[in-house]
Amino acid sequence: MSGHLFALVDVNNFYVSCERVFDPRLEGRPVVVLSNNDGCVVARSAEAKALGIRTGAPWFKLAPEAERHGLVARSSNYELYGDMSARAMEVIGRFGAWQEIYSIDESFLGLPAGDEAAAVEAAGTVREAVRRQVGLPVCVGVAPSKTLAKFANHVAKNNPGFDGVCSLGSLPAEQLRRLQERLPATEVWGVGRRSGEKLEGLGIGSIADLRDADPAWIRRKFSVVLQRTVLELNGTPCIPPIDERADAHQIMFSRSFSQPVTTAAEMREVMTVYAQSAASRLAARGLRASVVTAFAGTSRFAAGMASNPTVSVPLAAPTADPIEIVRAAVSALGGRVAPDAAYARAGVVLSGLSPADAPQQEELDLFSALGGDDDGHGAAGGAEAGPELSDVLGRVKSRFGQASIGIGRGGLAEPAAWSMRRQFSSPRFTTEWTDLPVVRG
Amino acid sequence: MESSEHAAGTVRPKAATGFASPAGDYYDGGIDLNRHLIPDRTSTFVMRVAGDSMAASGISDGDEIIVERARAPRPGNVVVAVVGGELMVRRLRHDGGGGALETDPLPPGEPAVERIPGGFDVWGVVTRSLHRL
């Protein structure tokens, strides 16, 4: 029996909500945030969703109609999103027995089990605190397992009557049953479209059907992963902390430690290793990142002080350079490791992902040629930095400064003007002294 | 670590007169303004003011202000308010209903209470003005 309930706290329309904090005129209007280079839609406000705008829609197709619909576009401003994410995550972490950051805008939080009213109150307090302190709207789902917490969050988000908080323990059984019968199994966390089709073929269409399926049979027909999902839907928590995650929006690498980490020096080593792991997954997928988020947390079972620092570091330009990513992760947590805390877990999230585009690819080819890959298939190994060269670059940079040497454009002090199109970008309100929000006096 | 020899490039404060510093045995390189001006890094924001209608309160055109979102606004506080989608720095006044916003210009201007027909939200409470001299 677990001593905790799981709360899933996630920011509504995170990127758009960040824009709205500093530009309240965007409140109530359809807003989309565009990918790097202003290519296509990566985030939408509720109003933009209501217009039927899809994620991934190319901006050039929307632009002619934008004015007629009052649609506002913003270039992605990862400096802003990264900083706002770190603020929100830190506030959220203060309210739980433990925190597990799941992405740039989602976090699991441990609340004490056994007192439903207290859990509901805590969830409401978290929601109010993030709203008031950071200015971001969040929804909270509370349940005895992660999968059910995700489901509760979905309910809270899609039913205005819940006022942003849904705890399954407070839901009348009848209402819960109706909700689970109405929603398709593919709405369950971790059930993909393919599994959904197969389930459908076996007569399992709704969440309720999946919940009532025989776990052993599901394991035989599908996998142990889906079996866990069934158990979780029945209130048995069995999904371990999520160590790795890679999707269109982010790459995460995190681990629990076998021994607690208690010093800043050890944490630097941890960050170096984890950031490299995240960076190699980034490179393997042919992507670049705009923001590095580093986090660490104390154990929910430990008696000592609780500390859950989260820090986001925006990168000067999107990069796949493992050296830059490692540096960012190490410096992020640098000053934030509490001297008396025993950390049980840490991780690195890379977000603001975009494909390594043409000019970047040339650099990588050059890189691999320099790295000694002379078999004529440079491009294949191009995404992985050769260890010797990385080392040399790292040493030169530490001696002469970050902009002293780099690969191709990476060696210029300023990112090239063509490196990223950000025609509709808001200022870097919270990370640059020259970009502070202007208030009328 | 502590020695009477001068380490190159390091100047240590002398424990001369007056009060003992609470950090006397731990000199960490000077005053960290962040520590004093930013009580909570999650909820503290810096903004830049454009306009002089709060100059008599020590907030002039071009000054930076520190805005705290965690603090509950009280009548008499200088706040950043959201008025018609715009961020505005004003003094919050109690006004029976939803409150009112007041300017505080230098003479010959007069403080003016602005009643906001559609109401307004308080974005945060201004705790400091970084006034340029």
Tab-separated table of C-alpha atoms in Angstrom, chain A residues 17-395:
chain	number	residue	atom	x	y	z
A	17	SER	CA	0.250	31.054	-21.085
A	18	CYS	CA	3.851	32.286	-20.695
A	19	GLU	CA	3.254	34.862	-23.434
A	20	ARG	CA	0.057	36.014	-21.766
A	21	VAL	CA	1.701	36.710	-18.404
A	22	PHE	CA	3.576	39.653	-19.895
A	23	ASP	CA	1.116	40.591	-22.602
A	24	PRO	CA	-2.359	40.470	-21.070
A	25	ARG	CA	-3.872	41.696	-24.348
A	26	LEU	CA	-3.496	38.121	-25.548
A	27	GLU	CA	-5.979	36.964	-22.911
A	28	GLY	CA	-9.114	35.609	-24.544
A	29	ARG	CA	-7.678	35.818	-28.059
A	30	PRO	CA	-6.637	32.924	-30.297
A	31	VAL	CA	-2.861	32.627	-30.009
A	32	VAL	CA	-0.436	30.175	-31.587
A	33	VAL	CA	3.253	29.709	-30.892
A	34	LEU	CA	5.400	28.733	-33.874
A	35	SER	CA	8.329	26.343	-34.080
A	36	ASN	CA	11.913	27.494	-34.490
A	37	ASN	CA	12.171	29.501	-37.708
A	38	ASP	CA	8.457	30.260	-37.495
A	39	GLY	CA	7.653	27.153	-39.500
A	40	CYS	CA	4.576	25.614	-37.966
A	41	VAL	CA	2.295	25.670	-34.959
A	42	VAL	CA	3.705	24.022	-31.831
A	43	ALA	CA	1.260	25.392	-29.241
A	44	ARG	CA	-2.264	26.743	-29.299
A	45	SER	CA	-4.508	28.625	-26.929
A	46	ALA	CA	-7.964	27.202	-26.250
A	47	GLU	CA	-9.376	29.844	-28.622
A	48	ALA	CA	-7.006	28.756	-31.401
A	49	LYS	CA	-8.002	25.126	-30.854
A	50	ALA	CA	-11.632	26.201	-31.122
A	51	LEU	CA	-10.845	27.706	-34.540
A	52	GLY	CA	-9.813	24.231	-35.654
A	53	ILE	CA	-6.102	25.045	-35.908
A	54	ARG	CA	-4.017	21.881	-35.611
A	55	THR	CA	-0.620	21.411	-34.054
A	56	GLY	CA	1.881	21.209	-36.888
A	57	ALA	CA	-0.113	23.467	-39.205
A	58	PRO	CA	2.322	25.478	-41.370
A	59	TRP	CA	2.169	29.168	-40.560
A	60	PHE	CA	2.256	30.278	-44.202
A	61	LYS	CA	-1.106	28.580	-44.656
A	62	LEU	CA	-2.623	30.260	-41.601
A	63	ALA	CA	-1.152	33.715	-42.134
A	64	PRO	CA	-3.575	34.912	-44.840
A	65	GLU	CA	-6.553	34.158	-42.584
A	66	ALA	CA	-4.964	35.303	-39.332
A	67	GLU	CA	-6.217	38.846	-39.328
A	68	ARG	CA	-9.789	37.891	-40.065
A	69	HIS	CA	-9.821	35.590	-37.036
A	70	GLY	CA	-7.854	37.916	-34.797
A	71	LEU	CA	-5.255	35.158	-34.604
A	72	VAL	CA	-1.946	36.174	-33.042
A	73	ALA	CA	1.289	34.299	-33.727
A	74	ARG	CA	4.366	34.296	-31.524
A	75	SER	CA	7.764	32.882	-32.362
A	76	SER	CA	8.886	30.397	-29.761
A	77	ASN	CA	10.714	32.202	-26.997
A	78	TYR	CA	12.486	29.404	-25.165
A	79	GLU	CA	14.402	31.782	-22.933
A	80	LEU	CA	11.074	32.874	-21.506
A	81	TYR	CA	9.486	29.418	-21.386
A	82	GLY	CA	12.522	27.884	-19.748
A	83	ASP	CA	12.622	30.491	-17.004
A	84	MET	CA	8.884	30.343	-16.367
A	85	SER	CA	9.020	26.552	-16.258
A	86	ALA	CA	11.748	26.614	-13.635
A	87	ARG	CA	9.714	29.043	-11.515
A	88	ALA	CA	6.539	26.977	-11.776
A	89	MET	CA	8.298	23.665	-11.058
A	90	GLU	CA	9.955	25.076	-7.998
A	91	VAL	CA	6.663	26.384	-6.611
A	92	ILE	CA	4.958	23.042	-7.299
A	93	GLY	CA	7.749	21.126	-5.600
A	94	ARG	CA	7.235	23.039	-2.364
A	95	PHE	CA	3.874	21.418	-1.776
A	96	GLY	CA	4.691	17.748	-2.113
A	97	ALA	CA	6.404	15.014	-0.148
A	98	TRP	CA	8.307	14.397	-3.375
A	99	GLN	CA	8.314	15.768	-6.895
A	100	GLU	CA	8.983	14.094	-10.196
A	101	ILE	CA	9.412	16.529	-13.058
A	102	TYR	CA	8.069	14.875	-16.143
A	103	SER	CA	8.473	17.578	-18.754
A	104	ILE	CA	8.897	21.320	-19.156
A	105	ASP	CA	5.278	21.834	-18.078
A	106	GLU	CA	4.242	18.708	-16.150
A	107	SER	CA	5.185	17.391	-12.761
A	108	PHE	CA	4.047	14.568	-10.532
A	109	LEU	CA	3.783	15.459	-6.885
A	110	GLY	CA	3.359	13.224	-3.840
A	111	LEU	CA	0.503	14.097	-1.489
A	112	PRO	CA	-0.247	12.222	1.721
A	113	ALA	CA	-2.835	9.488	1.261
A	114	GLY	CA	-5.637	8.734	3.667
A	115	ASP	CA	-7.141	12.187	3.922
A	116	GLU	CA	-9.075	12.979	0.771
A	117	ALA	CA	-10.151	16.425	1.912
A	118	ALA	CA	-6.554	17.392	2.692
A	119	ALA	CA	-5.398	16.136	-0.716
A	120	VAL	CA	-8.052	18.169	-2.512
A	121	GLU	CA	-7.123	21.204	-0.495
A	122	ALA	CA	-3.415	20.746	-1.250
A	123	ALA	CA	-4.160	20.412	-4.965
A	124	GLY	CA	-6.151	23.640	-4.877
A	125	THR	CA	-3.352	25.361	-2.980
A	126	VAL	CA	-0.776	24.315	-5.583
A	127	ARG	CA	-2.998	25.609	-8.354
A	128	GLU	CA	-3.543	28.922	-6.618
A	129	ALA	CA	0.147	29.310	-5.731
A	130	VAL	CA	1.369	28.814	-9.296
A	131	ARG	CA	-1.301	31.172	-10.580
A	132	ARG	CA	-0.470	33.852	-8.079
A	133	GLN	CA	3.291	33.561	-7.832
A	134	VAL	CA	4.193	32.786	-11.426
A	135	GLY	CA	1.038	33.849	-13.260
A	136	LEU	CA	0.466	30.507	-14.977
A	137	PRO	CA	-2.792	28.508	-14.955
A	138	VAL	CA	-2.414	24.845	-14.025
A	139	CYS	CA	-4.741	21.873	-13.728
A	140	VAL	CA	-4.254	19.233	-11.056
A	141	GLY	CA	-5.386	15.617	-11.137
A	142	VAL	CA	-5.120	13.569	-7.938
A	143	ALA	CA	-5.395	9.783	-7.760
A	144	PRO	CA	-3.812	6.632	-6.256
A	145	SER	CA	-1.653	5.976	-9.359
A	146	LYS	CA	0.130	8.014	-12.016
A	147	THR	CA	-2.087	6.745	-14.805
A	148	LEU	CA	-5.207	7.688	-12.859
A	149	ALA	CA	-3.679	11.054	-11.928
A	150	LYS	CA	-3.202	11.708	-15.644
A	151	PHE	CA	-6.811	10.735	-16.208
A	152	ALA	CA	-8.013	12.972	-13.369
A	153	ASN	CA	-5.978	15.815	-14.844
A	154	HIS	CA	-7.654	15.249	-18.195
A	155	VAL	CA	-11.045	15.430	-16.485
A	156	ALA	CA	-10.098	18.635	-14.660
A	157	LYS	CA	-8.844	20.219	-17.862
A	158	ASN	CA	-11.831	19.380	-20.014
A	159	ASN	CA	-14.654	20.030	-17.580
A	160	PRO	CA	-14.838	23.649	-16.441
A	161	GLY	CA	-17.054	22.652	-13.499
A	162	PHE	CA	-14.029	21.165	-11.746
A	163	ASP	CA	-12.287	24.522	-11.553
A	164	GLY	CA	-8.972	22.984	-12.539
A	165	VAL	CA	-8.753	20.352	-9.797
A	166	CYS	CA	-10.053	16.788	-9.946
A	167	SER	CA	-9.372	14.207	-7.271
A	168	LEU	CA	-10.748	10.807	-8.183
A	169	GLY	CA	-11.397	10.013	-4.526
A	170	SER	CA	-13.948	12.824	-4.385
A	171	LEU	CA	-15.738	11.783	-7.534
A	172	PRO	CA	-19.017	9.887	-7.023
A	173	ALA	CA	-18.537	6.307	-8.293
A	174	GLU	CA	-21.330	6.742	-10.781
A	175	GLN	CA	-19.774	9.838	-12.333
A	176	LEU	CA	-16.351	8.162	-12.534
A	177	ARG	CA	-17.896	5.165	-14.258
A	178	ARG	CA	-19.661	7.352	-16.811
A	179	LEU	CA	-16.471	9.309	-17.572
A	180	GLN	CA	-14.459	6.130	-18.064
A	181	GLU	CA	-17.122	4.582	-20.257
A	182	ARG	CA	-17.326	7.671	-22.425
A	183	LEU	CA	-13.620	8.169	-23.073
A	184	PRO	CA	-11.702	5.910	-25.485
A	185	ALA	CA	-8.845	3.770	-24.179
A	186	THR	CA	-6.447	5.806	-26.303
A	187	GLU	CA	-7.007	8.712	-23.917
A	188	VAL	CA	-5.171	6.699	-21.280
A	189	TRP	CA	-1.587	7.711	-20.631
A	190	GLY	CA	0.756	5.389	-22.523
A	191	VAL	CA	-1.841	3.799	-24.808
A	192	GLY	CA	-0.829	4.636	-28.347
A	193	ARG	CA	-2.890	4.634	-31.488
A	194	ARG	CA	-1.678	1.201	-32.590
A	195	SER	CA	-2.450	-0.455	-29.267
A	196	GLY	CA	-5.760	1.373	-29.337
A	197	GLU	CA	-6.699	-0.174	-32.664
A	198	LYS	CA	-5.707	-3.636	-31.484
A	199	LEU	CA	-7.656	-3.184	-28.244
A	200	GLU	CA	-10.653	-2.013	-30.208
A	201	GLY	CA	-10.470	-5.193	-32.301
A	202	LEU	CA	-10.566	-7.220	-29.081
A	203	GLY	CA	-13.657	-5.404	-27.898
A	204	ILE	CA	-11.870	-2.997	-25.558
A	205	GLY	CA	-12.945	0.464	-26.635
A	206	SER	CA	-13.337	2.621	-23.547
A	207	ILE	CA	-11.192	3.342	-20.529
A	208	ALA	CA	-13.696	1.354	-18.464
A	209	ASP	CA	-13.200	-1.675	-20.764
A	210	LEU	CA	-9.448	-1.475	-20.333
A	211	ARG	CA	-9.754	-1.069	-16.572
A	212	ASP	CA	-11.887	-4.234	-16.399
A	213	ALA	CA	-9.641	-6.316	-18.668
A	214	ASP	CA	-7.732	-9.237	-17.167
A	215	PRO	CA	-4.177	-7.982	-16.536
A	216	ALA	CA	-2.595	-11.381	-17.218
A	217	TRP	CA	-4.413	-11.663	-20.515
A	218	ILE	CA	-3.369	-8.127	-21.462
A	219	ARG	CA	0.220	-9.064	-20.724
A	220	ARG	CA	0.011	-12.066	-23.026
A	221	LYS	CA	-1.703	-10.146	-25.818
A	222	PHE	CA	0.310	-6.936	-25.505
A	223	SER	CA	3.103	-6.298	-23.053
A	224	VAL	CA	4.016	-5.898	-19.440
A	225	VAL	CA	3.793	-2.166	-20.006
A	226	LEU	CA	0.110	-2.308	-20.884
A	227	GLN	CA	-0.471	-4.740	-18.034
A	228	ARG	CA	0.891	-2.091	-15.693
A	229	THR	CA	-1.497	0.392	-17.204
A	230	VAL	CA	-4.423	-1.900	-16.357
A	231	LEU	CA	-3.203	-2.302	-12.780
A	232	GLU	CA	-2.746	1.450	-12.482
A	233	LEU	CA	-6.262	2.045	-13.776
A	234	ASN	CA	-7.415	-0.121	-10.894
A	235	GLY	CA	-5.584	2.040	-8.403
A	236	THR	CA	-2.401	0.002	-7.932
A	237	PRO	CA	0.612	2.240	-8.493
A	238	CYS	CA	3.258	0.311	-10.420
A	239	ILE	CA	4.878	2.751	-12.831
A	240	PRO	CA	8.339	3.563	-11.508
A	241	PRO	CA	9.754	7.071	-11.767
A	242	ILE	CA	10.010	7.932	-15.428
A	243	ASP	CA	13.675	7.910	-16.340
A	244	GLU	CA	13.583	8.612	-19.990
A	245	ARG	CA	11.217	10.302	-22.266
A	246	ALA	CA	11.558	11.377	-25.847
A	247	ASP	CA	8.824	12.794	-27.979
A	248	ALA	CA	8.236	15.649	-30.364
A	249	HIS	CA	8.590	18.192	-27.574
A	250	GLN	CA	11.360	17.036	-25.300
A	251	ILE	CA	14.013	14.563	-24.349
A	252	MET	CA	14.401	13.672	-20.719
A	253	PHE	CA	17.075	11.672	-18.975
A	254	SER	CA	16.856	11.189	-15.232
A	255	ARG	CA	17.821	8.582	-12.657
A	256	SER	CA	17.528	7.767	-8.998
A	257	PHE	CA	20.882	7.429	-7.252
A	258	SER	CA	22.020	4.260	-5.562
A	259	GLN	CA	23.703	6.464	-2.933
A	260	PRO	CA	22.428	9.907	-2.015
A	261	VAL	CA	24.305	12.785	-3.614
A	262	THR	CA	25.218	15.335	-0.964
A	263	THR	CA	27.785	17.693	-2.437
A	264	ALA	CA	27.802	20.232	-5.231
A	265	ALA	CA	30.877	18.546	-6.716
A	266	GLU	CA	29.109	15.200	-6.966
A	267	MET	CA	26.077	16.884	-8.469
A	268	ARG	CA	28.296	18.424	-11.158
A	269	GLU	CA	29.512	14.943	-12.064
A	270	VAL	CA	25.953	13.657	-12.186
A	271	MET	CA	24.877	16.513	-14.421
A	272	THR	CA	27.844	15.960	-16.733
A	273	VAL	CA	26.911	12.331	-17.247
A	274	TYR	CA	23.155	12.828	-17.531
A	275	ALA	CA	23.448	15.789	-19.873
A	276	GLN	CA	25.743	13.791	-22.147
A	277	SER	CA	23.239	10.969	-22.241
A	278	ALA	CA	20.467	13.389	-23.115
A	279	ALA	CA	22.664	15.083	-25.730
A	280	SER	CA	23.522	11.823	-27.465
A	281	ARG	CA	19.836	10.926	-27.702
A	282	LEU	CA	19.234	14.383	-29.137
A	283	ALA	CA	21.946	13.877	-31.732
A	284	ALA	CA	20.767	10.368	-32.557
A	285	ARG	CA	17.391	11.809	-33.455
A	286	GLY	CA	18.924	14.539	-35.597
A	287	LEU	CA	17.594	17.323	-33.397
A	288	ARG	CA	18.796	20.453	-31.703
A	289	ALA	CA	17.587	21.858	-28.381
A	290	SER	CA	16.858	25.425	-27.293
A	291	VAL	CA	16.573	24.962	-23.533
A	292	VAL	CA	18.339	22.757	-21.026
A	293	THR	CA	16.452	22.155	-17.786
A	294	ALA	CA	18.295	20.548	-14.906
A	295	PHE	CA	16.610	19.364	-11.737
A	296	ALA	CA	17.362	17.446	-8.590
A	297	GLY	CA	15.223	16.240	-5.735
A	298	THR	CA	15.479	14.741	-2.289
A	299	SER	CA	13.767	11.466	-1.477
A	300	ARG	CA	10.217	11.341	-0.293
A	301	PHE	CA	11.296	8.838	2.359
A	302	ALA	CA	14.281	10.727	3.681
A	303	ALA	CA	13.961	12.552	6.963
A	304	GLY	CA	16.323	15.390	6.086
A	305	MET	CA	15.567	18.681	4.436
A	306	ALA	CA	13.525	18.697	1.250
A	307	SER	CA	15.096	20.410	-1.742
A	308	ASN	CA	13.816	20.320	-5.302
A	309	PRO	CA	15.752	22.855	-7.338
A	310	THR	CA	14.844	23.259	-11.001
A	311	VAL	CA	16.747	25.591	-13.272
A	312	SER	CA	16.325	26.197	-16.973
A	313	VAL	CA	19.104	27.548	-19.131
A	314	PRO	CA	18.252	28.918	-22.556
A	315	LEU	CA	20.891	28.273	-25.190
A	316	ALA	CA	22.085	31.168	-27.336
A	317	ALA	CA	20.917	29.287	-30.413
A	318	PRO	CA	19.457	25.816	-30.831
A	319	THR	CA	22.267	23.309	-30.593
A	320	ALA	CA	23.114	19.624	-30.490
A	321	ASP	CA	26.617	20.320	-29.206
A	322	PRO	CA	27.122	18.037	-26.220
A	323	ILE	CA	29.678	20.410	-24.752
A	324	GLU	CA	27.250	23.300	-24.642
A	325	ILE	CA	24.506	21.111	-23.263
A	326	VAL	CA	26.702	19.708	-20.525
A	327	ARG	CA	27.915	23.160	-19.585
A	328	ALA	CA	24.397	24.469	-19.389
A	329	ALA	CA	23.247	21.590	-17.182
A	330	VAL	CA	26.232	21.833	-14.860
A	331	SER	CA	26.008	25.598	-14.458
A	332	ALA	CA	22.239	25.441	-14.006
A	333	LEU	CA	22.329	23.569	-10.733
A	334	GLY	CA	25.658	25.041	-9.704
A	335	GLY	CA	24.503	27.490	-7.075
A	336	ARG	CA	21.316	25.699	-6.140
A	337	VAL	CA	22.510	22.548	-4.450
A	338	ALA	CA	21.591	22.837	-0.768
A	339	PRO	CA	24.518	21.922	1.477
A	340	ASP	CA	22.405	19.885	3.912
A	341	ALA	CA	20.254	17.993	1.460
A	342	ALA	CA	20.668	14.361	0.430
A	343	TYR	CA	19.566	14.201	-3.178
A	344	ALA	CA	17.972	10.997	-4.366
A	345	ARG	CA	17.333	11.854	-7.949
A	346	ALA	CA	18.287	14.248	-10.733
A	347	GLY	CA	17.683	14.715	-14.398
A	348	VAL	CA	18.050	16.776	-17.521
A	349	VAL	CA	15.274	17.804	-19.911
A	350	LEU	CA	16.041	19.128	-23.376
A	351	SER	CA	13.215	21.098	-24.929
A	352	GLY	CA	12.472	23.515	-27.724
A	353	LEU	CA	13.531	20.807	-30.165
A	354	SER	CA	13.982	21.418	-33.859
A	355	PRO	CA	15.534	19.430	-36.673
A	356	ALA	CA	19.197	20.074	-37.294
A	357	ASP	CA	18.717	21.961	-40.564
A	358	ALA	CA	20.834	22.226	-43.688
A	359	PRO	CA	23.628	24.572	-42.600
A	360	GLN	CA	23.909	22.767	-39.308
A	361	GLN	CA	24.227	19.477	-41.127
A	362	GLU	CA	27.185	20.771	-43.125
A	363	GLU	CA	28.892	21.681	-39.921
A	364	LEU	CA	28.288	18.230	-38.563
A	365	ASP	CA	29.719	16.670	-41.707
A	366	LEU	CA	32.786	18.816	-41.338
A	367	PHE	CA	32.910	17.813	-37.717
A	368	SER	CA	32.870	14.121	-38.481
A	369	ALA	CA	35.515	14.613	-41.185
A	370	LEU	CA	37.726	16.271	-38.595
A	371	GLY	CA	36.960	13.493	-36.185
A	372	GLY	CA	38.753	11.060	-38.495
A	373	ASP	CA	35.767	9.494	-40.160
A	374	ASP	CA	37.316	9.207	-43.610
A	375	ASP	CA	35.463	6.251	-44.990
A	376	GLY	CA	33.314	8.485	-47.142
A	377	HIS	CA	30.185	8.087	-45.038
A	378	GLY	CA	30.663	11.130	-42.914
A	379	ALA	CA	27.046	12.100	-42.692
A	380	ALA	CA	26.081	8.898	-40.916
A	381	GLY	CA	28.340	9.544	-37.979
A	382	GLY	CA	27.996	13.287	-38.227
A	383	ALA	CA	25.580	13.713	-35.382
A	384	GLU	CA	27.870	12.234	-32.753
A	385	ALA	CA	30.727	14.417	-31.625
A	386	GLY	CA	34.074	12.684	-31.728
A	387	PRO	CA	35.369	12.395	-28.179
A	388	GLU	CA	38.826	13.812	-28.921
A	389	LEU	CA	37.482	16.884	-30.658
A	390	SER	CA	34.856	17.477	-27.975
A	391	ASP	CA	37.587	17.378	-25.413
A	392	VAL	CA	39.763	19.856	-27.267
A	393	LEU	CA	36.834	22.203	-27.810
A	394	GLY	CA	35.910	21.934	-24.159
A	395	ARG	CA	39.402	22.818	-23.010
